[in-house]
mmCIF file of C-alpha atoms in Angstrom:
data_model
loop_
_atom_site.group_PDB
_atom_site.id
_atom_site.type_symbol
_atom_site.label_atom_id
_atom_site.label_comp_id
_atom_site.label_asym_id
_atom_site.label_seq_id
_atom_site.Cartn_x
_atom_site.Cartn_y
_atom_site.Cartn_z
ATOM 1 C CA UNK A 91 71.827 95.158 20.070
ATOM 2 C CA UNK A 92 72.727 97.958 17.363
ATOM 3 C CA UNK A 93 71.584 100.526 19.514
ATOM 4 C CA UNK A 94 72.816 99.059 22.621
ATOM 5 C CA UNK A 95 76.718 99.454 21.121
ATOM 6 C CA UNK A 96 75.907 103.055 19.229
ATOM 7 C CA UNK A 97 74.910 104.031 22.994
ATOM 8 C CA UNK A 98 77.876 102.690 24.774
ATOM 9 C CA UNK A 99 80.524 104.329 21.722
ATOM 10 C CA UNK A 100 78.472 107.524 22.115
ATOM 11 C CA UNK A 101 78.744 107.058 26.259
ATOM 12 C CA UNK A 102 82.389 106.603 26.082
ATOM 13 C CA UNK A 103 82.863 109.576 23.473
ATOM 14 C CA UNK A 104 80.994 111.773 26.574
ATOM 15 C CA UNK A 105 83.304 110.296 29.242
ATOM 16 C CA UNK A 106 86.679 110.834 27.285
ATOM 17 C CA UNK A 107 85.110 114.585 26.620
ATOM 18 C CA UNK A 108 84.899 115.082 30.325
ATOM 19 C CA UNK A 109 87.943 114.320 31.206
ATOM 20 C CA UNK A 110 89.657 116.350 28.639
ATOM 21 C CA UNK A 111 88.222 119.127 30.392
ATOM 22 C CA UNK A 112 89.141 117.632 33.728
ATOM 23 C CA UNK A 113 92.752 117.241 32.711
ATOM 24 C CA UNK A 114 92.870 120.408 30.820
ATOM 25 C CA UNK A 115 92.580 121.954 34.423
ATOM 26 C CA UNK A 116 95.462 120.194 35.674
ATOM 27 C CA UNK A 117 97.441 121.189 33.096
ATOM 28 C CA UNK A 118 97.245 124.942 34.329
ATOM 29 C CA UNK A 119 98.328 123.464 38.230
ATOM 30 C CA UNK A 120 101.136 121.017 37.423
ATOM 31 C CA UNK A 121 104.540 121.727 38.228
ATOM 32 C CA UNK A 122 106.289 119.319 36.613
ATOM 33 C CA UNK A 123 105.353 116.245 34.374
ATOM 34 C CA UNK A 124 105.333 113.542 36.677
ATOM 35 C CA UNK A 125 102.594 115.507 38.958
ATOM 36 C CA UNK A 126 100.758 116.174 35.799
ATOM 37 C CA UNK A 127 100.520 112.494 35.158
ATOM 38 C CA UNK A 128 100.103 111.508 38.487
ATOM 39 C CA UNK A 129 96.457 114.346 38.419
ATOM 40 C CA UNK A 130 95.680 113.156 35.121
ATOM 41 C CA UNK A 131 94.720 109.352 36.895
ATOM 42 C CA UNK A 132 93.789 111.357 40.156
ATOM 43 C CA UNK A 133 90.990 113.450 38.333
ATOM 44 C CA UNK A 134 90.019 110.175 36.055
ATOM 45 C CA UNK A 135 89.047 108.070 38.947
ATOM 46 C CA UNK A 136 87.812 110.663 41.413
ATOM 47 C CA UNK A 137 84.605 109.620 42.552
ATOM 48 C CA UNK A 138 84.614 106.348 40.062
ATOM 49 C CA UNK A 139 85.146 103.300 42.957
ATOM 50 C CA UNK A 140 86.952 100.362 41.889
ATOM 51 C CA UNK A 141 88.048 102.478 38.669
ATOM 52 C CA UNK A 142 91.657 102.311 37.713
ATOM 53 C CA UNK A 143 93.550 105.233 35.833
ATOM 54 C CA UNK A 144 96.596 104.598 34.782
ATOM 55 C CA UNK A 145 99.447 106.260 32.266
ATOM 56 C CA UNK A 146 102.050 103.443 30.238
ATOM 57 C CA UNK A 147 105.016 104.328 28.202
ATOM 58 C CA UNK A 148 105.916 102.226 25.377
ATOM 59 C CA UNK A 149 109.462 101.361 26.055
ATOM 60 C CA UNK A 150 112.014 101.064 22.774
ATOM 61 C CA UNK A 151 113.456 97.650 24.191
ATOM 62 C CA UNK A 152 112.721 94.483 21.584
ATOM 63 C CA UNK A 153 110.248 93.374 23.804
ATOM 64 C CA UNK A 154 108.537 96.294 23.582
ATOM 65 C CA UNK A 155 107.524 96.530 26.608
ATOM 66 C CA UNK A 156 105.334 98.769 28.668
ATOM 67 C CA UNK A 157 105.880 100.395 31.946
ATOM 68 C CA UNK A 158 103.674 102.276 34.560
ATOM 69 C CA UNK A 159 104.201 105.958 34.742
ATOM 70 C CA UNK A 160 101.461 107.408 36.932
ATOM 71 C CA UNK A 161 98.329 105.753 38.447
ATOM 72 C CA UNK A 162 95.648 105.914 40.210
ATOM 73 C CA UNK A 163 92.377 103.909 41.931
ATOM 74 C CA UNK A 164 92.596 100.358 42.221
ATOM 75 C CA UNK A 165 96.572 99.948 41.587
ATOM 76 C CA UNK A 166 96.942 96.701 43.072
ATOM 77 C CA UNK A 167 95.892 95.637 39.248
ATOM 78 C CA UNK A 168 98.848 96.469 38.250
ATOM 79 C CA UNK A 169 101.212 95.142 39.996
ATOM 80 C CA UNK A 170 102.896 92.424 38.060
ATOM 81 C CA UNK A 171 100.668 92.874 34.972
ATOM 82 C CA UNK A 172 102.515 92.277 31.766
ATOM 83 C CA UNK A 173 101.695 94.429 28.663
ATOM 84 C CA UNK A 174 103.550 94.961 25.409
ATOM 85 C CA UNK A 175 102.823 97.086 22.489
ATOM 86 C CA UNK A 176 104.013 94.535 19.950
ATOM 87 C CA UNK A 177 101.276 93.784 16.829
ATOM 88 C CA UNK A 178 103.431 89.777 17.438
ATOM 89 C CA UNK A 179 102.530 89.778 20.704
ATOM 90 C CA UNK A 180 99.395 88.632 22.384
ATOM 91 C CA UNK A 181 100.192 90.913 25.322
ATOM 92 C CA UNK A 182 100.425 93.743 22.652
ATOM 93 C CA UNK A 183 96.963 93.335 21.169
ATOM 94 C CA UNK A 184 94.846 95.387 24.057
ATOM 95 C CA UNK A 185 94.151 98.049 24.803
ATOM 96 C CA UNK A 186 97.078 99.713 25.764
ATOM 97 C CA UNK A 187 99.479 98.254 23.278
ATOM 98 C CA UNK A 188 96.918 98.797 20.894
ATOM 99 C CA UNK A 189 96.542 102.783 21.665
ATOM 100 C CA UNK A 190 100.416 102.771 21.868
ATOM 101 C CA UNK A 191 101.208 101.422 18.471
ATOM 102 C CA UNK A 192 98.523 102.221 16.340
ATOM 103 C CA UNK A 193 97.847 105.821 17.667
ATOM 104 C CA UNK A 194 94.602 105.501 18.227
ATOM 105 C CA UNK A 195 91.728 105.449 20.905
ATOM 106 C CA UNK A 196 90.659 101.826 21.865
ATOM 107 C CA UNK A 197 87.720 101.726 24.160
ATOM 108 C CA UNK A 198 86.507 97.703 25.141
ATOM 109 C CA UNK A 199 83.056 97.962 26.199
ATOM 110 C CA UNK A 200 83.199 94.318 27.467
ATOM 111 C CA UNK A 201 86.321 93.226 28.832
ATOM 112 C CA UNK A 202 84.215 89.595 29.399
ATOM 113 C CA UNK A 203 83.648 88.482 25.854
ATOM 114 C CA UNK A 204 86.662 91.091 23.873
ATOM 115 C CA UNK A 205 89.049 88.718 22.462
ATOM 116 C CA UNK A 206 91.635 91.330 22.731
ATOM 117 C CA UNK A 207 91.543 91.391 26.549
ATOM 118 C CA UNK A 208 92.222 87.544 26.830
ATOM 119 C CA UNK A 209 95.390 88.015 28.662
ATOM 120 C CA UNK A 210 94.276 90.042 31.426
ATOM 121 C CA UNK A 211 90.064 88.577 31.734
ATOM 122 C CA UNK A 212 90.630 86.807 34.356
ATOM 123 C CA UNK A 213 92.771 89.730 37.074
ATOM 124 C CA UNK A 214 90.134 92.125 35.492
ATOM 125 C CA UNK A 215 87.191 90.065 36.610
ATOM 126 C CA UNK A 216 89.024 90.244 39.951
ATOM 127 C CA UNK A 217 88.941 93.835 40.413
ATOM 128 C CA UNK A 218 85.101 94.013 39.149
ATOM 129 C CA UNK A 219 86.302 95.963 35.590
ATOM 130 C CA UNK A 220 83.894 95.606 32.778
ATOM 131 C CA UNK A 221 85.252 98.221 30.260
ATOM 132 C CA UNK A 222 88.421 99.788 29.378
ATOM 133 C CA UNK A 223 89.294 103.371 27.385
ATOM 134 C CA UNK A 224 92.748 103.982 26.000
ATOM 135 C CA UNK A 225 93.644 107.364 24.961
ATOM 136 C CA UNK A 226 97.046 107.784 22.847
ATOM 137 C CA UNK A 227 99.715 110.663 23.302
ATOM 138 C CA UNK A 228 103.326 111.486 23.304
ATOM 139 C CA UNK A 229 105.112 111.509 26.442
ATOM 140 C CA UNK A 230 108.522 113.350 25.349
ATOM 141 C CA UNK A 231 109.990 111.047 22.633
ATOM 142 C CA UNK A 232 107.733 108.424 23.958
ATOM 143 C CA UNK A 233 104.346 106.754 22.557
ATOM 144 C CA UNK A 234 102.119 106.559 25.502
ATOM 145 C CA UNK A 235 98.724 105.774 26.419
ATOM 146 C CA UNK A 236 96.306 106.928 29.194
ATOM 147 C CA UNK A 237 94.370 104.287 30.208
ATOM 148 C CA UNK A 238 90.987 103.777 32.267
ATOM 149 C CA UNK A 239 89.289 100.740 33.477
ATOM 150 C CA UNK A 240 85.648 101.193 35.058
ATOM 151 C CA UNK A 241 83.699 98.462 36.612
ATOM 152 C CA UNK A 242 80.880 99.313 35.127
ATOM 153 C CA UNK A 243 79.947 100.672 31.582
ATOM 154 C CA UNK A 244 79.854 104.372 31.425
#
């Protein structure tokens, strides 16, 4: 079981390497910062069915709430999802709200049995995800996180 997880972290480590280097080539063809975003998802899911990629701001309202920037893939996920990125909040305890406030990358290499993904199991299930990656930057004065759900583990 050790090895099984060591795998899967080091498998995940490989996939957010490759698409650094996919988005790093975007960066040199965007013209503006929504059509980077919008490439950033683009390249993430390319040739990945039933993956989602997807870009959320955390917004400075007391709800802290979340919105969609870009995405891309299976999108129909995300309409009427409700994230936070508030530590009070069960909503705010994935992996989005997670990357968001803690600044950190948050991969779930089982959204089935990962407490943390109790909100959203069931709609996941749905749309065939098993694991999820969440990749923290700043989107002007923004926290943000880039965020990929596969259906399978990578």
């Amino acid at each position: 079981m050790v090895t099984f997880v060591e795998i899967s972290a080091q498998q995940a480590t490989q996939k957010a390497l490759q698409l650094t280097r996919a988005i790093d080539g975007v960066l040199v063809r965007s013209i503006s910062e929504q059509e980077l975003l919008e490439q950033m998802c683009g390249v993430a899911v390319a040739g990945e069915v039933g993956a989602l990629a997807w870009v959320a701001v955390g917004e400075d309202d007391d709800a802290r709430t979340v919105s969609v920037r870009a995405a891309a893939g299976a999108i129909g996920y995300l309409s009427d999802v409700v994230v936070s990125w508030s530590a009070d909040d069960e909503l705010g305890r994935g992996p989005v709200g997670t990357a968001i406030r803690d600044h950190r990358v948050v991969l779930i290499d089982d959204l089935e049995t990962d407490g943390r993904f109790a909100p959203w199991r069931t709609r996941a299930r749905s749309y065939g995800f098993e694991c999820a990656l969440a990749i923290p930057f700043r989107l002007g004065d923004k926290d943000a996180a880039f965020t990929v759900y596969y259906p399978i583990a990578k």
